[in-house]
Tab-separated table of C-alpha atoms in Angstrom:
chain	number	residue	atom	x	y	z
A	1	MET	CA	-5.573	17.624	-4.786
A	2	LEU	CA	-2.906	18.940	-2.820
A	3	ALA	CA	-3.863	16.923	0.198
A	4	TYR	CA	-3.967	13.624	-2.001
A	5	GLY	CA	-1.058	14.478	-3.581
A	6	GLU	CA	0.605	14.309	-0.469
A	7	LEU	CA	-0.510	11.358	0.671
A	8	LEU	CA	0.639	9.801	-2.520
A	9	ALA	CA	3.372	10.919	-2.674
A	10	PHE	CA	4.420	9.998	1.109
A	11	ASP	CA	3.447	6.664	-0.029
A	12	ARG	CA	5.740	6.506	-3.157
A	13	MET	CA	8.681	8.245	-1.785
A	14	ALA	CA	8.770	5.764	0.816
A	15	ALA	CA	8.300	3.081	-1.492
A	16	ASP	CA	11.321	4.703	-3.683
A	17	ALA	CA	13.734	4.672	-0.108
A	18	ARG	CA	13.962	1.164	-0.729
A	19	LEU	CA	16.020	1.646	-3.615
A	20	ALA	CA	18.755	3.704	-1.732
A	21	PRO	CA	21.797	2.571	-1.988
A	22	ASP	CA	22.780	3.018	1.710
A	23	LEU	CA	20.772	3.061	5.093
A	24	HIS	CA	21.873	6.659	5.234
A	25	ARG	CA	20.142	7.814	1.701
A	26	ARG	CA	17.441	5.653	2.425
A	27	ALA	CA	16.840	7.330	5.870
A	28	MET	CA	17.090	11.020	3.764
A	29	LEU	CA	14.404	10.016	1.263
A	30	SER	CA	12.197	8.458	4.349
A	31	GLU	CA	12.400	11.970	6.180
A	32	MET	CA	11.732	13.396	2.652
A	33	ALA	CA	8.567	10.658	2.247
A	34	ALA	CA	7.340	11.647	6.041
A	35	VAL	CA	7.167	15.560	5.574
A	36	GLU	CA	4.668	15.166	3.407
A	37	ILE	CA	2.241	13.174	5.637
A	38	THR	CA	2.482	16.101	8.311
A	39	ASN	CA	1.613	18.643	5.083
A	40	TYR	CA	-1.542	15.977	4.638
A	41	ARG	CA	-2.438	16.593	7.865
A	42	ARG	CA	-2.523	19.916	7.958
A	43	LEU	CA	-4.628	20.250	4.818
A	44	ALA	CA	-7.070	17.568	5.789
A	45	GLY	CA	-7.576	19.450	9.202
A	46	ARG	CA	-8.526	22.389	7.154
A	47	LEU	CA	-10.849	21.055	4.612
A	48	ALA	CA	-12.448	19.348	7.876
A	49	GLU	CA	-12.716	22.909	9.538
A	50	LEU	CA	-14.378	24.118	5.926
A	51	GLY	CA	-17.169	21.234	6.736
A	52	ALA	CA	-15.787	19.103	3.842
A	53	ASP	CA	-15.213	15.310	4.470
A	54	PRO	CA	-11.253	15.221	3.412
A	55	GLN	CA	-11.775	11.583	1.671
A	56	ASP	CA	-14.642	13.023	-0.386
A	57	ALA	CA	-12.921	15.970	-1.203
A	58	MET	CA	-9.716	14.242	-2.601
A	59	ALA	CA	-11.705	11.331	-4.584
A	60	PRO	CA	-12.127	13.311	-7.924
A	61	PHE	CA	-8.122	13.108	-7.741
A	62	VAL	CA	-7.414	9.663	-6.932
A	63	ALA	CA	-7.407	8.360	-10.302
A	64	GLY	CA	-5.190	11.402	-12.427
A	65	LEU	CA	-2.650	11.896	-9.516
A	66	GLN	CA	-2.654	7.598	-9.420
A	67	ALA	CA	-2.065	7.083	-12.924
A	68	TYR	CA	0.594	9.649	-12.673
A	69	HIS	CA	2.675	7.760	-10.387
A	70	ASP	CA	1.629	4.148	-11.824
A	71	SER	CA	3.237	5.524	-14.901
A	72	THR	CA	6.557	6.958	-13.387
A	73	GLU	CA	7.271	4.052	-11.451
A	74	PRO	CA	11.222	4.642	-10.737
A	75	ARG	CA	14.026	1.855	-11.728
A	76	ASP	CA	16.542	3.306	-9.331
A	77	TRP	CA	18.088	5.048	-7.182
A	78	LEU	CA	18.824	8.221	-9.504
A	79	GLU	CA	15.345	7.974	-10.926
A	80	ALA	CA	13.450	8.269	-7.772
A	81	LEU	CA	15.284	11.106	-6.769
A	82	THR	CA	15.030	12.749	-10.041
A	83	LYS	CA	11.406	12.104	-9.661
A	84	ALA	CA	11.191	14.407	-6.366
A	85	TYR	CA	13.338	17.014	-7.373
A	86	VAL	CA	11.401	17.241	-11.366
A	87	GLY	CA	7.780	16.470	-10.481
A	88	ASP	CA	7.501	17.687	-7.335
A	89	GLY	CA	9.271	21.375	-8.511
A	90	ILE	CA	6.603	21.312	-10.879
A	91	ALA	CA	3.551	20.646	-8.845
A	92	ASP	CA	4.901	22.930	-6.369
A	93	ASP	CA	5.393	25.669	-8.795
A	94	PHE	CA	1.691	24.839	-9.839
A	95	PHE	CA	0.325	24.926	-6.526
A	96	ARG	CA	2.208	28.617	-5.694
A	97	GLU	CA	0.497	29.913	-8.479
A	98	VAL	CA	-2.883	28.751	-7.641
A	99	ALA	CA	-2.132	29.656	-3.747
A	100	ALA	CA	-1.831	33.461	-5.444
A	101	PHE	CA	-5.598	33.232	-6.327
A	102	LEU	CA	-6.662	31.836	-2.936
A	103	THR	CA	-7.271	34.205	0.188
A	104	PRO	CA	-5.703	33.693	3.637
A	105	PRO	CA	-5.510	31.480	5.446
A	106	ASP	CA	-6.004	28.888	2.827
A	107	ARG	CA	-3.281	30.850	0.591
A	108	ASP	CA	-0.753	30.743	3.280
A	109	LEU	CA	-1.494	27.022	4.131
A	110	VAL	CA	-0.931	26.328	0.780
A	111	LEU	CA	2.481	28.381	0.305
A	112	GLU	CA	3.673	26.676	4.159
A	113	VAL	CA	3.099	22.749	2.860
A	114	LEU	CA	4.733	23.073	-0.742
A	115	HIS	CA	8.183	21.563	-0.323
A	116	ASP	CA	11.428	22.067	2.028
A	117	SER	CA	14.551	23.143	-0.103
A	118	ARG	CA	16.734	21.254	2.348
A	119	TYR	CA	15.340	17.995	0.355
A	120	ASP	CA	15.848	19.784	-2.917
A	121	GLU	CA	19.406	20.117	-1.748
A	122	PHE	CA	19.893	16.974	-0.995
A	123	ALA	CA	19.032	15.313	-4.468
A	124	CYS	CA	20.596	17.597	-6.157
A	125	GLU	CA	23.878	16.943	-4.861
A	126	GLU	CA	23.028	13.372	-5.537
A	127	ILE	CA	22.050	13.983	-9.089
A	128	ARG	CA	25.703	16.003	-9.968
A	129	ASP	CA	27.788	13.924	-8.100
A	130	ALA	CA	26.207	10.732	-10.139
A	131	ILE	CA	26.710	12.395	-13.254
A	132	ALA	CA	30.150	13.962	-12.127
A	133	ALA	CA	31.081	10.210	-11.722
A	134	ASP	CA	29.267	8.996	-15.245
A	135	PRO	CA	28.477	11.818	-17.491
A	136	LYS	CA	26.322	9.036	-19.552
A	137	VAL	CA	23.976	9.461	-16.679
A	138	ALA	CA	23.072	13.013	-17.688
A	139	ASN	CA	21.082	11.792	-20.495
A	140	ARG	CA	19.299	8.937	-19.289
A	141	LEU	CA	18.084	11.226	-16.121
A	142	SER	CA	17.320	13.860	-18.913
A	143	MET	CA	15.054	11.609	-21.373
A	144	TRP	CA	13.589	10.503	-17.475
A	145	ALA	CA	12.574	14.079	-16.326
A	146	ARG	CA	11.574	14.598	-20.033
A	147	ARG	CA	8.982	12.104	-19.249
A	148	LEU	CA	7.691	12.803	-16.125
A	149	VAL	CA	6.712	16.432	-17.391
A	150	GLY	CA	4.575	14.441	-20.406
A	151	GLU	CA	3.269	12.027	-18.175
A	152	GLY	CA	2.240	15.026	-15.383
A	153	LEU	CA	0.967	17.100	-18.195
A	154	SER	CA	-1.093	14.528	-19.437
A	155	GLN	CA	-2.807	13.576	-16.326
A	156	ALA	CA	-2.965	17.571	-15.416
A	157	GLN	CA	-5.074	17.822	-18.271
A	158	ARG	CA	-7.156	15.068	-17.237
A	159	VAL	CA	-8.008	16.827	-14.214
A	160	ALA	CA	-8.267	20.011	-15.560
A	161	GLY	CA	-11.147	18.809	-18.186
A	162	GLU	CA	-13.169	16.943	-15.273
A	163	ARG	CA	-12.754	19.547	-12.547
A	164	ALA	CA	-14.146	22.690	-14.003
A	165	ALA	CA	-14.020	24.443	-10.093
A	166	LEU	CA	-10.208	24.488	-10.486
A	167	THR	CA	-9.985	25.152	-14.287
A	168	ALA	CA	-12.787	28.044	-13.646
A	169	LEU	CA	-10.115	29.081	-10.378
A	170	ILE	CA	-7.094	29.527	-12.957
A	171	LEU	CA	-8.773	31.546	-15.358
A	172	ILE	CA	-10.648	33.572	-13.222
A	173	GLY	CA	-7.230	34.222	-11.653
A	174	THR	CA	-4.957	34.675	-14.480
A	175	GLY	CA	-7.543	37.184	-16.110
A	176	ASP	CA	-7.444	35.833	-19.690
A	177	ALA	CA	-5.657	33.323	-22.139
A	178	GLY	CA	-2.894	35.268	-22.533
A	179	GLY	CA	-2.771	35.054	-18.668
A	180	ILE	CA	-2.772	31.183	-18.418
A	181	GLN	CA	0.029	31.394	-21.576
A	182	ALA	CA	1.980	33.459	-19.135
A	183	LEU	CA	1.289	31.211	-16.146
A	184	PHE	CA	2.765	28.359	-18.338
A	185	LYS	CA	5.825	30.208	-19.389
A	186	ARG	CA	6.625	30.494	-15.523
A	187	LEU	CA	6.365	27.235	-15.145
A	188	THR	CA	8.362	26.028	-18.222
A	189	SER	CA	11.344	28.482	-17.260
A	190	ALA	CA	11.343	27.377	-13.939
A	191	HIS	CA	11.518	24.007	-14.521
A	192	THR	CA	14.205	24.563	-17.423
A	193	ALA	CA	16.399	26.369	-14.748
A	194	ARG	CA	15.745	23.706	-12.340
A	195	MET	CA	17.292	21.325	-15.100
A	196	THR	CA	20.180	23.122	-16.093
A	197	ALA	CA	21.150	23.203	-11.834
A	198	VAL	CA	22.032	19.858	-11.892
A	199	GLY	CA	23.274	19.547	-15.327
A	200	LEU	CA	20.177	18.112	-17.064
A	201	ASN	CA	18.589	19.424	-20.650
A	202	ASN	CA	15.364	20.029	-21.485
B	1	MET	CA	18.949	-1.073	17.438
B	2	LEU	CA	15.835	1.018	18.227
B	3	ALA	CA	16.911	3.635	15.426
B	4	TYR	CA	17.135	0.793	12.471
B	5	GLY	CA	13.393	-0.412	14.305
B	6	GLU	CA	12.272	2.825	13.713
B	7	LEU	CA	13.270	3.443	10.024
B	8	LEU	CA	12.342	-0.133	9.208
B	9	ALA	CA	8.952	0.273	10.979
B	10	PHE	CA	8.380	3.334	8.958
B	11	ASP	CA	9.115	1.377	5.773
B	12	ARG	CA	6.811	-1.350	6.401
B	13	MET	CA	3.832	0.768	8.011
B	14	ALA	CA	4.252	2.965	4.880
B	15	ALA	CA	3.710	-0.283	2.597
B	16	ASP	CA	0.658	-1.943	4.683
B	17	ALA	CA	-0.966	1.859	4.148
B	18	ARG	CA	-1.520	0.625	0.839
B	19	LEU	CA	-4.370	-2.388	2.417
B	20	ALA	CA	-6.413	0.046	3.886
B	21	PRO	CA	-9.698	0.161	2.830
B	22	ASP	CA	-10.586	3.810	2.631
B	23	LEU	CA	-8.339	7.357	2.044
B	24	HIS	CA	-8.835	8.339	5.683
B	25	ARG	CA	-7.566	5.196	7.491
B	26	ARG	CA	-5.041	4.816	5.210
B	27	ALA	CA	-3.999	8.345	6.239
B	28	MET	CA	-3.774	7.177	9.612
B	29	LEU	CA	-1.374	4.675	8.889
B	30	SER	CA	0.811	6.623	7.148
B	31	GLU	CA	0.942	9.056	9.976
B	32	MET	CA	2.021	6.269	12.296
B	33	ALA	CA	4.216	5.595	9.822
B	34	ALA	CA	5.655	9.182	9.589
B	35	VAL	CA	5.856	9.170	13.686
B	36	GLU	CA	8.967	6.420	13.120
B	37	ILE	CA	10.911	8.421	10.956
B	38	THR	CA	10.739	11.240	13.120
B	39	ASN	CA	12.020	9.424	15.950
B	40	TYR	CA	14.658	7.811	13.602
B	41	ARG	CA	15.603	10.993	13.148
B	42	ARG	CA	16.605	12.163	16.530
B	43	LEU	CA	18.406	8.919	17.777
B	44	ALA	CA	20.057	8.843	14.466
B	45	GLY	CA	20.866	12.824	15.694
B	46	ARG	CA	22.374	11.353	19.133
B	47	LEU	CA	24.523	8.360	17.831
B	48	ALA	CA	26.412	11.075	15.637
B	49	GLU	CA	26.538	13.219	18.550
B	50	LEU	CA	28.157	10.297	20.445
B	51	GLY	CA	30.913	10.276	17.376
B	52	ALA	CA	28.875	7.107	15.719
B	53	ASP	CA	28.448	6.829	12.402
B	54	PRO	CA	24.123	5.704	12.663
B	55	GLN	CA	25.023	3.295	9.366
B	56	ASP	CA	27.688	1.442	11.141
B	57	ALA	CA	25.851	1.212	14.255
B	58	MET	CA	22.514	0.045	12.889
B	59	ALA	CA	23.815	-2.331	10.666
B	60	PRO	CA	24.671	-5.329	13.004
B	61	PHE	CA	20.745	-5.089	13.548
B	62	VAL	CA	19.339	-5.417	10.036
B	63	ALA	CA	19.641	-8.908	9.541
B	64	GLY	CA	17.478	-9.526	12.398
B	65	LEU	CA	14.763	-7.070	12.343
B	66	GLN	CA	14.455	-7.490	8.355
B	67	ALA	CA	14.094	-11.537	8.931
B	68	TYR	CA	11.269	-10.706	11.284
B	69	HIS	CA	9.181	-8.350	8.936
B	70	ASP	CA	9.993	-10.523	6.249
B	71	SER	CA	8.238	-12.973	7.635
B	72	THR	CA	5.539	-11.138	8.948
B	73	GLU	CA	4.028	-9.410	6.080
B	74	PRO	CA	0.568	-8.653	7.022
B	75	ARG	CA	-2.102	-9.580	4.111
B	76	ASP	CA	-4.844	-7.588	4.864
B	77	TRP	CA	-5.620	-4.379	6.812
B	78	LEU	CA	-6.542	-5.915	10.019
B	79	GLU	CA	-3.282	-7.891	10.582
B	80	ALA	CA	-0.964	-4.595	9.317
B	81	LEU	CA	-2.827	-3.253	12.667
B	82	THR	CA	-2.684	-6.232	14.745
B	83	LYS	CA	1.298	-6.141	13.814
B	84	ALA	CA	1.647	-2.522	14.755
B	85	TYR	CA	-0.392	-2.565	17.879
B	86	VAL	CA	1.300	-6.137	19.093
B	87	GLY	CA	4.637	-6.185	17.804
B	88	ASP	CA	5.144	-2.282	18.776
B	89	GLY	CA	3.639	-2.783	22.123
B	90	ILE	CA	5.925	-5.531	22.604
B	91	ALA	CA	9.171	-3.891	21.435
B	92	ASP	CA	8.372	-0.455	23.230
B	93	ASP	CA	7.550	-2.240	26.192
B	94	PHE	CA	11.167	-4.236	26.151
B	95	PHE	CA	13.259	-0.886	25.150
B	96	ARG	CA	11.279	1.236	28.007
B	97	GLU	CA	13.046	-1.839	30.245
B	98	VAL	CA	16.157	-1.366	28.398
B	99	ALA	CA	16.399	2.449	28.638
B	100	ALA	CA	16.052	1.750	32.661
B	101	PHE	CA	19.559	0.844	32.608
B	102	LEU	CA	20.595	3.953	30.939
B	103	THR	CA	21.473	7.002	32.294
B	104	PRO	CA	20.328	10.515	31.078
B	105	PRO	CA	19.857	11.730	28.522
B	106	ASP	CA	19.885	8.704	26.326
B	107	ARG	CA	17.018	7.452	28.882
B	108	ASP	CA	14.673	10.223	28.130
B	109	LEU	CA	15.339	10.109	24.672
B	110	VAL	CA	15.026	6.406	24.485
B	111	LEU	CA	11.231	7.236	26.547
B	112	GLU	CA	10.575	9.803	24.666
B	113	VAL	CA	10.644	8.610	20.749
B	114	LEU	CA	8.262	4.899	22.139
B	115	HIS	CA	5.086	4.543	20.420
B	116	ASP	CA	2.315	7.410	20.609
B	117	SER	CA	-0.613	6.219	22.550
B	118	ARG	CA	-3.316	8.191	20.271
B	119	TYR	CA	-2.459	5.552	17.454
B	120	ASP	CA	-2.860	2.451	19.525
B	121	GLU	CA	-6.247	3.611	20.483
B	122	PHE	CA	-7.116	3.611	16.690
B	123	ALA	CA	-5.789	0.367	16.319
B	124	CYS	CA	-7.502	-0.850	18.957
B	125	GLU	CA	-10.936	0.834	18.356
B	126	GLU	CA	-10.483	-0.664	14.367
B	127	ILE	CA	-9.767	-4.334	15.646
B	128	ARG	CA	-12.647	-3.962	18.406
B	129	ASP	CA	-14.693	-3.102	16.011
B	130	ALA	CA	-13.676	-5.624	13.227
B	131	ILE	CA	-14.212	-8.345	15.927
B	132	ALA	CA	-17.898	-6.580	17.064
B	133	ALA	CA	-19.034	-7.617	12.870
B	134	ASP	CA	-17.661	-10.986	13.012
B	135	PRO	CA	-16.168	-12.862	15.803
B	136	LYS	CA	-14.441	-15.238	13.681
B	137	VAL	CA	-11.977	-12.292	13.111
B	138	ALA	CA	-11.033	-12.763	17.090
B	139	ASN	CA	-9.935	-16.152	16.254
B	140	ARG	CA	-7.745	-15.607	13.021
B	141	LEU	CA	-5.983	-12.268	14.590
B	142	SER	CA	-5.172	-14.410	17.902
B	143	MET	CA	-3.468	-16.720	16.168
B	144	TRP	CA	-1.284	-13.920	13.950
B	145	ALA	CA	-0.443	-12.075	16.903
B	146	ARG	CA	1.129	-15.342	18.440
B	147	ARG	CA	2.644	-15.675	15.333
B	148	LEU	CA	4.572	-12.079	15.554
B	149	VAL	CA	5.460	-12.709	19.253
B	150	GLY	CA	7.132	-16.447	17.982
B	151	GLU	CA	9.102	-14.848	15.253
B	152	GLY	CA	9.744	-11.624	17.205
B	153	LEU	CA	11.275	-13.675	20.394
B	154	SER	CA	13.070	-15.787	17.614
B	155	GLN	CA	14.934	-12.965	16.050
B	156	ALA	CA	15.308	-11.086	19.131
B	157	GLN	CA	17.317	-14.150	20.687
B	158	ARG	CA	19.107	-14.499	17.536
B	159	VAL	CA	20.188	-10.180	18.028
B	160	ALA	CA	20.980	-11.357	21.863
B	161	GLY	CA	23.357	-14.145	20.977
B	162	GLU	CA	24.950	-12.006	18.386
B	163	ARG	CA	25.347	-8.773	20.745
B	164	ALA	CA	27.130	-9.210	23.748
B	165	ALA	CA	26.953	-6.085	24.413
B	166	LEU	CA	23.153	-5.489	24.493
B	167	THR	CA	23.203	-8.794	26.336
B	168	ALA	CA	25.383	-7.559	29.082
B	169	LEU	CA	23.837	-4.433	29.395
B	170	ILE	CA	20.609	-6.289	30.173
B	171	LEU	CA	22.605	-8.652	32.705
B	172	ILE	CA	23.634	-6.105	34.284
B	173	GLY	CA	20.578	-3.909	34.732
B	174	THR	CA	18.515	-6.827	35.657
B	175	GLY	CA	20.947	-7.932	37.966
B	176	ASP	CA	21.009	-11.790	37.466
B	177	ALA	CA	19.015	-14.500	36.378
B	178	GLY	CA	15.892	-14.127	38.264
B	179	GLY	CA	15.985	-10.495	37.013
B	180	ILE	CA	15.939	-11.554	33.405
B	181	GLN	CA	13.199	-13.954	34.458
B	182	ALA	CA	11.192	-10.904	36.054
B	183	LEU	CA	11.908	-8.485	33.383
B	184	PHE	CA	9.986	-11.409	30.365
B	185	LYS	CA	7.479	-12.040	33.020
B	186	ARG	CA	6.831	-8.567	32.735
B	187	LEU	CA	6.888	-8.438	29.371
B	188	THR	CA	4.434	-10.865	28.884
B	189	SER	CA	1.986	-9.464	31.016
B	190	ALA	CA	1.746	-6.580	29.641
B	191	HIS	CA	1.398	-8.501	26.187
B	192	THR	CA	-1.427	-10.210	27.514
B	193	ALA	CA	-3.058	-7.466	28.879
B	194	ARG	CA	-2.990	-5.738	25.465
B	195	MET	CA	-4.523	-8.799	23.478
B	196	THR	CA	-7.498	-9.026	26.256
B	197	ALA	CA	-8.230	-5.046	25.790
B	198	VAL	CA	-9.024	-6.001	22.421
B	199	GLY	CA	-10.588	-9.120	22.592
B	200	LEU	CA	-8.010	-11.271	21.482
B	201	ASN	CA	-6.754	-14.426	23.806
B	202	ASN	CA	-3.340	-15.707	24.077
C-alpha cells in the first residue's frame, strides 16, 4: 500500500508542479515528487527480497488510492500544496502507527521513507504567506482540507474492508476496539495541529 | 539550458510514465524522471553559487525547450521510450561536447549529470522486444525518431540564434567552421549508432 502510494504520489505531485506560479516553486514540488519515487524503489526492493512481486503486491491498493487522487485533483497551486501537506501528513501518521506493529527491518524502512520535514516547511510557508496576503484564502483551503480528509477516510474504509490482513494487523497491534479508537484520536489531533500551524481550521 | 532541460524532462517523463503498460514499467520511467530532478538540483545549486538566480538563468531557454516537447508529445509507451532514448541521447552528446569547452568544476558537473546508462539499457531492451514481437514497429519508431531529431534541430537553431554566448562558446571551443562541422558529424554518427543498436534506421 505504501509502495503504490509513493508511486502514485510521485505521479500526481509531478503533474501538480505544473500549477506552480514560477520555475523556482515548480522545481520545489518536482523535488518533493522525486523523493517519493526513491522511496518507492526502496519499498519495491524490500518486497522483492521478501519473495513478492511488487506489481502483484500493489495491485489490491490501486483502485482505492487512484480513486482518492481522482476525486481530489487540485485546481491551483495552493490546493496542490495543501494536499501535499494535509493529505501526506495524515497518511504518514497512519503509516507511522502501523509501522510500530511491524518488526525490524520493515519497521525501520517504513519510518525512513516517511516524508522529509524540509518540504513540509516549504508548504507551510507558502500557505501561511498566501493567507497573510489574502485572509479569504484560509476559508477556501480549510474547506479543501476537509474534503481531502473526507475522501481519504472513505477510501481508507474501502481498502480496510477489502484487505483483511491489514485490518487484522491494526487490530492485533492496537489490542482492541479501544486501541483503534485511540489510534484514530491520535491521527485526528495531529491533523488538527497541522491545520492550526498554517492558519487553517477544522 | 541544461538545468531547464532537466526540469522539463522530469515533467514530461513523469507524465509519459502513465503510458506504461504495467506498474513495473511505470515505476522504471518514473525513476528515470526522478534522476532528472536530482540533476536539476545540482545544476541550480551551482548557478546560485556562481551568483545567478536559477530562474533568471533558465528563462531564455524556456520557449525553445517547451516547443520541442509540445511538438513531440508521445502517443504511446514505445514513442515515450524512444523519445527518452533517442532525444536524450543526442542532447547528452551535445552537452558532453560543450562540457569539453568548460573548465572544472563546471565541466565535471555537466558530465556527471548526463544520463545514467542503466536506463538506456532498459529503453533499448523494450524497443528491441517490441520490434521482435512485431517488425512493423521498427518503421513507425524510425519515423518517430526522425521527427524527434528534426524538431530538436529546429529548436536548437532557434536557441543558438538567440543566445550569442552559447554560440560563441561553441565557436571558440571548436575553433572554426570546420570544427563545428566535425562536431555535428560526431553527433550524427553517435545518433546513427544508437538507432542501429535497437533496430531502427535513420
